[in-house]
Coordinates of C-alpha atoms in Angstrom, one line a residue:
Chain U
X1 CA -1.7 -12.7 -19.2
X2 CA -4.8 -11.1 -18.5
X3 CA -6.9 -8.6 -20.5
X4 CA -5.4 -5.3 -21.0
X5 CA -7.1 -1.9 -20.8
X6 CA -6.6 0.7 -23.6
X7 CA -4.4 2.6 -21.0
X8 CA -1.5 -0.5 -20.7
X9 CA 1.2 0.7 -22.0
X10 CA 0.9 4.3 -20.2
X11 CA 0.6 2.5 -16.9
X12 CA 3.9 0.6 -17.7
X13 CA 5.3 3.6 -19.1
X14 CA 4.2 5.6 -15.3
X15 CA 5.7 2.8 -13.2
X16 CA 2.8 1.0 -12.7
X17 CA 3.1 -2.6 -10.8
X18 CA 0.0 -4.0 -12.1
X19 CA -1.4 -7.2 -10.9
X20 CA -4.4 -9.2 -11.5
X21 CA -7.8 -8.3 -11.0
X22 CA -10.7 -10.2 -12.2
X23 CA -8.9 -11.4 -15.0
X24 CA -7.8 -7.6 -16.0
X25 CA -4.4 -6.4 -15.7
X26 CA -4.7 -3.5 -13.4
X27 CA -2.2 -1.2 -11.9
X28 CA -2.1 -1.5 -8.1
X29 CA 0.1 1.6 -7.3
X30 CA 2.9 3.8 -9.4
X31 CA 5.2 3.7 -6.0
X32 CA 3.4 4.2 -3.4
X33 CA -0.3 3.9 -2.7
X34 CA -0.1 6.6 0.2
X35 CA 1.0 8.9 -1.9
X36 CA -1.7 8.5 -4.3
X37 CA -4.0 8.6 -2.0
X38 CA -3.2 12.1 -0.6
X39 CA -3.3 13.3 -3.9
X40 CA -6.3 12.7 -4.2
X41 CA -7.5 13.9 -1.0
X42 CA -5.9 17.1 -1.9
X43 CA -5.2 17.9 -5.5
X44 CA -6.2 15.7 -8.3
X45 CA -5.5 11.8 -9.2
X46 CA -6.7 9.7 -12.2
X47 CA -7.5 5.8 -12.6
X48 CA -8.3 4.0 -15.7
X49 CA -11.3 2.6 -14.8
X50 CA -12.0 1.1 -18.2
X51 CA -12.8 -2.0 -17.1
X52 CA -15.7 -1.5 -16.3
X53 CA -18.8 -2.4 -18.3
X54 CA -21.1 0.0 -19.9
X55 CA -24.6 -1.0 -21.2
X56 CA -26.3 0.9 -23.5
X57 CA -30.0 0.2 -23.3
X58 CA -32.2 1.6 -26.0
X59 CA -35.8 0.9 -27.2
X60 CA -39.4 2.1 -26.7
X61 CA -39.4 0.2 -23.6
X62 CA -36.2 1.4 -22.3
X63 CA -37.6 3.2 -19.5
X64 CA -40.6 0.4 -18.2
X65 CA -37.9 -2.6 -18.7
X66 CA -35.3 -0.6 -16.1
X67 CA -38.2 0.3 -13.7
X68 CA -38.7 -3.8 -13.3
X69 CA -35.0 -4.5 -13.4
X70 CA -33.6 -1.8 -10.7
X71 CA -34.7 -1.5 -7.1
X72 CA -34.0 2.2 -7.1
X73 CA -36.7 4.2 -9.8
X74 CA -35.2 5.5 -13.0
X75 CA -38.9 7.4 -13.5
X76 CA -36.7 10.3 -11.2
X77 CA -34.5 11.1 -13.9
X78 CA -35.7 13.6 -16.3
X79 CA -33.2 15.8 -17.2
X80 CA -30.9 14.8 -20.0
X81 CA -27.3 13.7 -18.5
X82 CA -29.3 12.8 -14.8
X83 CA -27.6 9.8 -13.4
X84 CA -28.9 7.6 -10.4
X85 CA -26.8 4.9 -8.5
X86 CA -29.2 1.8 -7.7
X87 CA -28.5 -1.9 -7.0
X88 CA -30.1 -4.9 -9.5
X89 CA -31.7 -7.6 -6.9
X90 CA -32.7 -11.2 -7.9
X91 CA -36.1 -12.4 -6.6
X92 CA -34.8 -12.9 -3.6
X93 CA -34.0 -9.4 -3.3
X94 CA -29.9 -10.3 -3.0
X95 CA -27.4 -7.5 -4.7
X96 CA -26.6 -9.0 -8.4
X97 CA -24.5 -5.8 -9.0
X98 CA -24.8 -1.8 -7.9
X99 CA -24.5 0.2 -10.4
X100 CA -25.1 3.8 -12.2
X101 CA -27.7 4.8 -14.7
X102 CA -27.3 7.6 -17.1
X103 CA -30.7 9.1 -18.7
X104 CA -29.9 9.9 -22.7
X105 CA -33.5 10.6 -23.4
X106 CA -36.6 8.4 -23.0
X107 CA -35.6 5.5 -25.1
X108 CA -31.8 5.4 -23.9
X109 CA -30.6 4.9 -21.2
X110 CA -26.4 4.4 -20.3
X111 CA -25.9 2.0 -17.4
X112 CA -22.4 1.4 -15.6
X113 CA -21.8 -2.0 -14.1
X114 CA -19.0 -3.5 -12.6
X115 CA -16.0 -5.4 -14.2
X116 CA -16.0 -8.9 -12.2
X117 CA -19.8 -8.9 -12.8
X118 CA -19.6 -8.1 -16.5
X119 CA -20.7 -11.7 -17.7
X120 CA -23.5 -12.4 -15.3
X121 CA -24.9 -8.9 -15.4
X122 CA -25.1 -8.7 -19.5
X123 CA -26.7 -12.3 -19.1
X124 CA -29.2 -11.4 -16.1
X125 CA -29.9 -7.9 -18.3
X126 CA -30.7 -10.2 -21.4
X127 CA -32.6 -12.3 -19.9
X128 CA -35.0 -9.8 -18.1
X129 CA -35.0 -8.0 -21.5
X130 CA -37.2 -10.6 -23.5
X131 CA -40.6 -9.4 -22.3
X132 CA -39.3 -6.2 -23.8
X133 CA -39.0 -3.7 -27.0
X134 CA -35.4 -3.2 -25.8
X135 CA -31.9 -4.0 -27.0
X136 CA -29.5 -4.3 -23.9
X137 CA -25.7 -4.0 -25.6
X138 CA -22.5 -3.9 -23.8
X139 CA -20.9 -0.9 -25.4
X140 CA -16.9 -1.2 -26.5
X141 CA -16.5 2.3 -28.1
X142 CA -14.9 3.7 -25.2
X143 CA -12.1 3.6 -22.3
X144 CA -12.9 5.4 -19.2
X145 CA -11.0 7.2 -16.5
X146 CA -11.8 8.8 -13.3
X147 CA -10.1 11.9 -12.5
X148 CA -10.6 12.7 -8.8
X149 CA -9.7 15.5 -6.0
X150 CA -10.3 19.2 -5.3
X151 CA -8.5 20.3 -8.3
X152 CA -9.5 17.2 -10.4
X153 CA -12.2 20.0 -12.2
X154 CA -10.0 22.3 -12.9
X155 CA -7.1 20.6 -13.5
X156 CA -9.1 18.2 -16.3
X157 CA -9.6 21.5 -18.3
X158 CA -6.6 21.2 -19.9
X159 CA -7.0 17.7 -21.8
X160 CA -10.3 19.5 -23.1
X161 CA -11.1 21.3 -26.4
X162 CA -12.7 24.4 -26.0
X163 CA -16.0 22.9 -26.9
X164 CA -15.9 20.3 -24.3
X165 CA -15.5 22.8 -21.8
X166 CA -18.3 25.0 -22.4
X167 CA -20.1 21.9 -22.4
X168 CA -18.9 21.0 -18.9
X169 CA -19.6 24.4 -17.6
X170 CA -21.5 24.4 -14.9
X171 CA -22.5 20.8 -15.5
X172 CA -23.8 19.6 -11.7
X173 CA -23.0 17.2 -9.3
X174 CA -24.6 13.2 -10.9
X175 CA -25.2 14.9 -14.5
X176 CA -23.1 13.8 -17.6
X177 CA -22.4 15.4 -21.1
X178 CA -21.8 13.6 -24.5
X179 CA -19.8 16.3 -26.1
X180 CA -17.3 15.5 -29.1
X181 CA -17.2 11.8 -28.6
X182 CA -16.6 12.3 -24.8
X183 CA -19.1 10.8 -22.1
X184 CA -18.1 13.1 -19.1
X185 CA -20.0 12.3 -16.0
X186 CA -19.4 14.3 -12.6
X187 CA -19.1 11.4 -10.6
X188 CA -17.1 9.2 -9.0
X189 CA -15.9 6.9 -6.0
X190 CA -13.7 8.4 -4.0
X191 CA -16.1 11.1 -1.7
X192 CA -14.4 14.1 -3.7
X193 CA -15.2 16.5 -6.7
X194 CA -14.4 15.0 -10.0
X195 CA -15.4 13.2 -13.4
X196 CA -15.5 9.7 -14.7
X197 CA -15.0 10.2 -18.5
X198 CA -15.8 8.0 -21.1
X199 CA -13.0 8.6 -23.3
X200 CA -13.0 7.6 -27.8
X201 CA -10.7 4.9 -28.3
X202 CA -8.7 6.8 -30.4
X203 CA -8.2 9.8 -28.0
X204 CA -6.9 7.5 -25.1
X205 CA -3.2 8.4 -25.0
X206 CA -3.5 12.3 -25.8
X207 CA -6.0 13.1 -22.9
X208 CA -4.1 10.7 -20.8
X209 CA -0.4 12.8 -21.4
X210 CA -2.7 15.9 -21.1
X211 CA -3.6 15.3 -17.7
X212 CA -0.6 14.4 -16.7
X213 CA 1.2 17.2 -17.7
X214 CA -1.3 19.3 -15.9
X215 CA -0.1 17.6 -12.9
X216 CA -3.1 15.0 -12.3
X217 CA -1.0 12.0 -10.4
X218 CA -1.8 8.3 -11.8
X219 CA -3.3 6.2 -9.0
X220 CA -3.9 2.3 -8.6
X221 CA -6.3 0.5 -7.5
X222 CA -5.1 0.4 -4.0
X223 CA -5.4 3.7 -3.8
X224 CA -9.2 3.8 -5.5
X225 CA -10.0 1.2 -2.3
X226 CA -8.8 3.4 0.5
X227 CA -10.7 6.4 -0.8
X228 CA -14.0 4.8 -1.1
X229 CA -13.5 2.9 2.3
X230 CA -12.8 5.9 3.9
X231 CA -15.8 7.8 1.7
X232 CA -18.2 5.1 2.5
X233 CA -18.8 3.6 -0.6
X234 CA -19.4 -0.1 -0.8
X235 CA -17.4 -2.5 -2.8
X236 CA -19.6 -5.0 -4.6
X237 CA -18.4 -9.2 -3.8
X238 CA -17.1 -7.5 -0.4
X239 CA -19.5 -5.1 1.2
X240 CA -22.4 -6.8 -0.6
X241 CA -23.2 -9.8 -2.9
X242 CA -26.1 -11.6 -4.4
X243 CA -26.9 -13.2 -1.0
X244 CA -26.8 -9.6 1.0
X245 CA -30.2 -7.7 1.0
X246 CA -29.6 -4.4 0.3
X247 CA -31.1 -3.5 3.6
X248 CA -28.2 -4.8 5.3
X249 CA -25.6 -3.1 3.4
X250 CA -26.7 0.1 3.6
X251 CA -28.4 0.9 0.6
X252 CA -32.1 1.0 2.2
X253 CA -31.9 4.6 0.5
X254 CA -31.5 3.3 -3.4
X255 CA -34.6 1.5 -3.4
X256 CA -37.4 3.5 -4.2
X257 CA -41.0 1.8 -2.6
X258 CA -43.1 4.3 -4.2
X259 CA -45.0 3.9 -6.3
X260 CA -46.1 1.2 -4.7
X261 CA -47.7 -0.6 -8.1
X262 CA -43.9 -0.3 -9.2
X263 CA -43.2 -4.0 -9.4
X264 CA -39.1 -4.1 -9.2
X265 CA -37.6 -7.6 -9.5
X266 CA -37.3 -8.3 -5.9
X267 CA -39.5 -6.0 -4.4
X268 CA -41.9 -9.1 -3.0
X269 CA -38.6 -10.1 -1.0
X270 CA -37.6 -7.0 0.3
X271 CA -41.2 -5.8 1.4
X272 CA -41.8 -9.6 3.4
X273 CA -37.9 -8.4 4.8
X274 CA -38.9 -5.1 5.7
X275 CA -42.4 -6.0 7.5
X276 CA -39.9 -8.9 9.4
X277 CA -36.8 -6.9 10.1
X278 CA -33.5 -7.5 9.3
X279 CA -31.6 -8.6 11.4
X280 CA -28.3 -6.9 10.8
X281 CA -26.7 -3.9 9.2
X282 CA -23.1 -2.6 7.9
X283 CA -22.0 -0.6 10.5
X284 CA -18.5 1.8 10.3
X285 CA -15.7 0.5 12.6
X286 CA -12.8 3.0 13.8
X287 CA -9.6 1.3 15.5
X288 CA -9.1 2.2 19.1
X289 CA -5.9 -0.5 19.5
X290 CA -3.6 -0.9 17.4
X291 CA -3.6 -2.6 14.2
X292 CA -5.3 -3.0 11.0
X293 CA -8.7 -4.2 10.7
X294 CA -9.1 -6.4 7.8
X295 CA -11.8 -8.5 5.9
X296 CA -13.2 -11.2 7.4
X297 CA -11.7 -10.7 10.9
X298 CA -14.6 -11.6 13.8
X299 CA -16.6 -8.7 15.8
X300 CA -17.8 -9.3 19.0
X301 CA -20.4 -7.0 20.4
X302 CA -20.8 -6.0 24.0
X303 CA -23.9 -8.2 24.3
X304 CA -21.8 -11.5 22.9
X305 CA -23.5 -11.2 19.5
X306 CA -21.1 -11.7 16.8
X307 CA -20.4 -9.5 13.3
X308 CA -17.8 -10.0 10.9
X309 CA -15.3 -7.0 8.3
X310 CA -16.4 -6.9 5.1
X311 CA -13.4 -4.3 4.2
X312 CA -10.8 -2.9 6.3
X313 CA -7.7 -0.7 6.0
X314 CA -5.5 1.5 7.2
X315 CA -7.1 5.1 6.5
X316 CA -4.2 7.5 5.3
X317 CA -6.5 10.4 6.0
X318 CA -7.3 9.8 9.9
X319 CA -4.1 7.7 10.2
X320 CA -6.3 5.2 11.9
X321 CA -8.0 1.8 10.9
X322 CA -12.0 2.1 9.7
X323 CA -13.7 -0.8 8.6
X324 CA -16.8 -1.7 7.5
X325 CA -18.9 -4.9 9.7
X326 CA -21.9 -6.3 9.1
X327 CA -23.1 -6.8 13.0
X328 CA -26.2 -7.2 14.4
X329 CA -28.7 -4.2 14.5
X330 CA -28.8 -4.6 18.0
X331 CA -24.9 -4.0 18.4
X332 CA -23.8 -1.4 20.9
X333 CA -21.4 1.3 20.7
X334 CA -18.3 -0.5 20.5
X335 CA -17.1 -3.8 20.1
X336 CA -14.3 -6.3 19.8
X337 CA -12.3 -7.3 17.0
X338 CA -10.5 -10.6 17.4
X339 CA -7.0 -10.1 15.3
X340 CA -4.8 -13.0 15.3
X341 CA -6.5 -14.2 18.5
X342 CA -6.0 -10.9 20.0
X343 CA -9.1 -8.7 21.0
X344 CA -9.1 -5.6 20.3
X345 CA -11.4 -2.7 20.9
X346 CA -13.3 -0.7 18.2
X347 CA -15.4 1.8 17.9
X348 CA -18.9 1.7 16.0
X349 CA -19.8 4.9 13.7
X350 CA -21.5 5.4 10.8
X351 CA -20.1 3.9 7.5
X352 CA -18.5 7.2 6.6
X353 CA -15.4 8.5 7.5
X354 CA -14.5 11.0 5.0
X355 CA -15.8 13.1 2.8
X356 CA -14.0 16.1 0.5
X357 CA -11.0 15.7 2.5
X358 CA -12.4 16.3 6.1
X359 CA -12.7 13.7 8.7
X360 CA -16.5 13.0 9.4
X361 CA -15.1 10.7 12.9
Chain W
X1 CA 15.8 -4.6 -9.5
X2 CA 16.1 -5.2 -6.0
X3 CA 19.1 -4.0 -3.5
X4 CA 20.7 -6.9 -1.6
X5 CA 23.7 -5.8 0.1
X6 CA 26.5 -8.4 -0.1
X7 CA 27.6 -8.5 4.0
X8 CA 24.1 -9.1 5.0
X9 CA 22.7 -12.5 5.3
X10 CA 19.3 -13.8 4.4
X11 CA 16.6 -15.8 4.9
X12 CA 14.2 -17.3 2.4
X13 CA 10.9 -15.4 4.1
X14 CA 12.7 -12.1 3.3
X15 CA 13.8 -11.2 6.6
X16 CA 18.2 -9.7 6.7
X17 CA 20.2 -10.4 9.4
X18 CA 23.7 -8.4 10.3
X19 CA 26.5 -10.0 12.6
X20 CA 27.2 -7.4 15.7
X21 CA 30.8 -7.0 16.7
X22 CA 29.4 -8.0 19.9
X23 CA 27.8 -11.4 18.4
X24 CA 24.1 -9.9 18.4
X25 CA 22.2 -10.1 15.1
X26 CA 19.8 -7.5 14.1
X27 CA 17.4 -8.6 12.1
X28 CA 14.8 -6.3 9.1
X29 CA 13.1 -7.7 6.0
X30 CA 14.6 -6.9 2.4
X31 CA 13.9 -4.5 -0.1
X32 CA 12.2 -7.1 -2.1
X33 CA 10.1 -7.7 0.9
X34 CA 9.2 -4.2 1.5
X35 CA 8.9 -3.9 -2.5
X36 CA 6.0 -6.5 -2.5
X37 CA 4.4 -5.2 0.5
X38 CA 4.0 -1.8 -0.7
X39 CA 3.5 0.8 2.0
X40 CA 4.3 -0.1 5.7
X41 CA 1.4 1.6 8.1
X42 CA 1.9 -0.4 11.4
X43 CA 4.4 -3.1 12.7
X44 CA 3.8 -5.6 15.3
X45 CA 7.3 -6.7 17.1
X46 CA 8.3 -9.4 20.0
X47 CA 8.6 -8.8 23.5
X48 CA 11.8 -8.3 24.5
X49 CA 13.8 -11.0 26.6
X50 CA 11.4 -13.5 24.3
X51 CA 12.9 -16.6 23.7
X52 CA 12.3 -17.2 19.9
X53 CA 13.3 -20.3 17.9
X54 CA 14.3 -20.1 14.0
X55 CA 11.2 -20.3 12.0
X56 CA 9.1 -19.1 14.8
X57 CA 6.4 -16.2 13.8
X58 CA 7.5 -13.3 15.7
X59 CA 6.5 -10.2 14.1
X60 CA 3.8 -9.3 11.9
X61 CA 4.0 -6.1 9.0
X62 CA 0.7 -4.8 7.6
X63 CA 1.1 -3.0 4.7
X64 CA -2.4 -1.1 3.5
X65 CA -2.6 -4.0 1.5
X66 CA -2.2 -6.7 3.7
X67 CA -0.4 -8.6 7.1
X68 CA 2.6 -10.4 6.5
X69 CA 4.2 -12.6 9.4
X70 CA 8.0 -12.1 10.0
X71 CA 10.0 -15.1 11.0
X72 CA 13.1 -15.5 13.1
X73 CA 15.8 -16.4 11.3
X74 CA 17.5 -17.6 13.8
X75 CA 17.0 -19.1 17.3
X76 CA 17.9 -17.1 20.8
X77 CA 16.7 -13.8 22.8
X78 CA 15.4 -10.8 21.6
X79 CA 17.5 -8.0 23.4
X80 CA 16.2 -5.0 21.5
X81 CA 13.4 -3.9 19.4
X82 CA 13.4 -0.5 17.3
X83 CA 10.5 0.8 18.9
X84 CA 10.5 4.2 16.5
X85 CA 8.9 2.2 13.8
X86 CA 5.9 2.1 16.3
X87 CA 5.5 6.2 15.1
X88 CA 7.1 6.0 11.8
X89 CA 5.9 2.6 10.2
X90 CA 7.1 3.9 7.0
X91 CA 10.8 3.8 7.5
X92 CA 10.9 0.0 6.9
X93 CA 9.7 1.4 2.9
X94 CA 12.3 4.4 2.6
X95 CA 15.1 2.7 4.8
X96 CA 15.0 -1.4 5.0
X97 CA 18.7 -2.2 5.5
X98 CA 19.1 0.9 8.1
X99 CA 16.5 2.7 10.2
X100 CA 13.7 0.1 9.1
X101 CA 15.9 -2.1 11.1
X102 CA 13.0 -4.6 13.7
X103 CA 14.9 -6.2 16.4
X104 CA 17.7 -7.7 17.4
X105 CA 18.5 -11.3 19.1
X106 CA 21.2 -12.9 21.0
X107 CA 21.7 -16.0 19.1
X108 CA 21.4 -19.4 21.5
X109 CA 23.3 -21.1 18.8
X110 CA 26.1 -19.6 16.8
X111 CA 25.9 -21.7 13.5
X112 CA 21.9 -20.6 12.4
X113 CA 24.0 -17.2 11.4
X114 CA 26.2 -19.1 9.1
X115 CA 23.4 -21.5 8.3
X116 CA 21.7 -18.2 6.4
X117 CA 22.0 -17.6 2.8
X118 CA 24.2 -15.0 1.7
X119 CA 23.4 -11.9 -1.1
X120 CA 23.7 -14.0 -4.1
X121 CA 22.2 -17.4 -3.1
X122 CA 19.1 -14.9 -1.6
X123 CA 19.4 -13.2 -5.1
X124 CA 18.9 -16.6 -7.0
X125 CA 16.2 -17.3 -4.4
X126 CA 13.8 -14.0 -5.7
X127 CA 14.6 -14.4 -9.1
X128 CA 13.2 -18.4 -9.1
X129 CA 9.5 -16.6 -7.5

């Protein structure tokens, strides 16, 4: 048995077939991941998303000790609630983890990591504290769930007092709120309107049967991988891992080079990468044959250079297969993906297919 | 709870397989198959007038989670393939034992049919997973 979110027994209770992921018990889909998918797309869908790990950072040198440990430059957020998505290199400027920051005030900061990183990243984050007036703790107060789609604002009203919504009023696009024990952060990972909401412990099972009765559909984590495929949005230990620059998985735009005496932990690497050239980038792949393009499978570009998936899926939106690749910068315009010793033509587009529910290819 | 109607055969890779009054044998996987696949987006069937041996990879489902290969369950020619699951993939979820049907062979030897388990020793099979 693996470890069991606050939300468990309301997954069972939906339907849920939960499996195994990263040692957590997840649910996968409540019938059907389609389904979930769509509502998404088009109404509003939820997903515990509680395990993942937040990391409350607080001290006097809360703000100087997450300037050295993040390649993208926390100094931009000064406006209470402000959140800013950045990756944590090593020194050789490889992807530890991406995550989300939250500014509280000067000496607090909320940061968001990933679940099947949790034990490296809280020791990496320790470690890099030490030169530091700073107390990095993994914060257990809360669970968290992501309600996402069109109607996912709206519809999220309902599970809220009247004090949380005044609160949420207006609240823009990367900002968060702590209002009555609730963390609600307008955010999320699916390339629609929504919230990820850090939810009291005790309040887990009433806001969950709130949103649900306001018609918010439960969706797994099957579901939470073909939106953010289809929006784009990397998958760390797929798209990326600590042996992937950031320059070659698209997130050249989460470092921030300036100021240049800004000495990032990696930043030596990256700058000796960038005056080199990388050599290859993670391109968007769209399905001209038929099939399913899936991780791993080998792309062959028109001049014979070869690339491989990192994620691939059916895309319930275009009703085609999209893929990310990591191919050489040099590849052309389309390109041939070798499926079960098949080849079979793609197409090469930006990593974005879809974004608040309209087809971007 | 999984259905497994009692005048089908089975094999153990999931796949059904129904006697023809004409000695054909159409051939789909199970709803336990179809269960653990979660939803159907594309199916890959044989050539028709293939000769296939029992055992032999012939067709491949890819569910949006994964591919899963589908074995013959017995040897001969595939005669037919339902060629409407090429638009709607889905009808191997909401219908296995019917519309979802794949193909269907004329058997080379007339024993692998009976050589197939039936509903309840496919039942005991599952449960033992």
């Amino acid at each position: 048995m693996g470890l069991k979110t606050p939300f468990h027994e309301l997954h069972v209770d939906a339907g849920a077939r939960m499996v195994d992921f990263g040692g957590w018990d997840m649910p996968i889909n409540y019938g059907s991941q389609i389904e979930e998918h769509n509502a998404v797309r088009q109404d509003a869908g939820m997903f515990d998303v509680s395990h993942m790990t937040i990391v409350d950072v607080q001290g006097k040198d809360a703000k100087p000790y997450l300037r050295k440990l993040l390649a993208n430059d926390i100094a931009k957020l000064n406006k209470p609630g402000k959140a800013l998505y950045s990756g944590m290199l090593n020194e050789n400027g490889g992807v530890i983890d991406d995550l989300i920051t939250y500014f509280i005030n000067e000496e607090f900061y909320r940061v968001v990591v990933n679940a099947s990183t949790r034990e490296k990243d809280l020791e990496w984050m320790q470690k890099q504290a030490q030169n530091f007036e700073v107390s990095v703790d993994h914060n257990k107060n809360y669970a968290m769930l992501a309600v996402q789609g069109p109607n996912a604002i709206e519809k999220t009203q309902a599970a809220l007092s009247e004090q949380q919504k005044q609160a949420i009023e207006g609240l823009g696009v990367f900002f968060a709120v702590d209002t009555e024990g609730f963390f609600i952060a307008r955010t999320g990972y699916t390339g629609e309107d929504g919230f990820e909401i850090m939810i009291p412990l005790d309040k887990v099972s009433s806001f969950w049967e709130a949103l649900i009765k306001a018609g918010v559909q439960p969706c797994g984590l099957g579901a939470r991988d073909t939106l953010r495929l289809e929006a784009g949005m990397n998958l760390y230990g797929q798209d990326m891992d600590e042996n992937i620059s950031p320059l070659e998985a698209n997130m050249g735009w989460t470092i921030s080079w300036e100021p240049e005496d800004r000495d990032f932990i990696g930043r030596t690497a990256l700058t000796q990468q960038k005056a080199e050239g990388v050599k290859n980038k993670l391109a968007g792949l769209v399905l001209e044959g038929k099939g399913v393009l899936r991780p791993h499978m080998k792309v062959i570009c028109e001049d014979g250079s070869e690339g491989e998936i990192t994620s691939g899926t059916m895309s319930p939106t275009l009703k085609k297969s999209i893929a990310f690749a990591r191919v050489p910068k040099t590849c052309g315009e389309t390109v041939m993906v070798e499926m079960r010793g098949k080849q079979v033509p793609a197409k090469v587009v930006k990593a974005c297919f879809v974004r608040k529910g309209e087809p971007l290819v | 709870m999984s259905d497994i109607p009692s005048e089908l055969k089975y094999a153990s890779s999931h796949e059904w397989a129904r006697l023809e009054d004409d000695g054909s044998i159409v051939v789909g996987i199970t709803d336990h198959a179809q269960g653990l696949l979660g939803d159907v987006v594309y199916v890959e069937l044989p050539e028709i007038d293939s000769d296939i041996g029992a055992g032999d990879e012939i067709a491949v489902v890819e569910s949006v989670k994964a591919a899963s290969d589908i074995y013959a369950p017995i040897s001969g020619t595939i005669i037919e393939i339902n060629d409407t699951l090429e638009d709607a993939p889905e009808t191997v979820n909401t219908d296995c034992y019917g519309d979802g049907w794949m193909f269907r062979i004329q058997p080379s030897n007339e024993t692998d049919y009976q050589d197939l388990m039936d509903a309840e020793a496919y039942q005991e099979s599952i449960a033992d997973e």
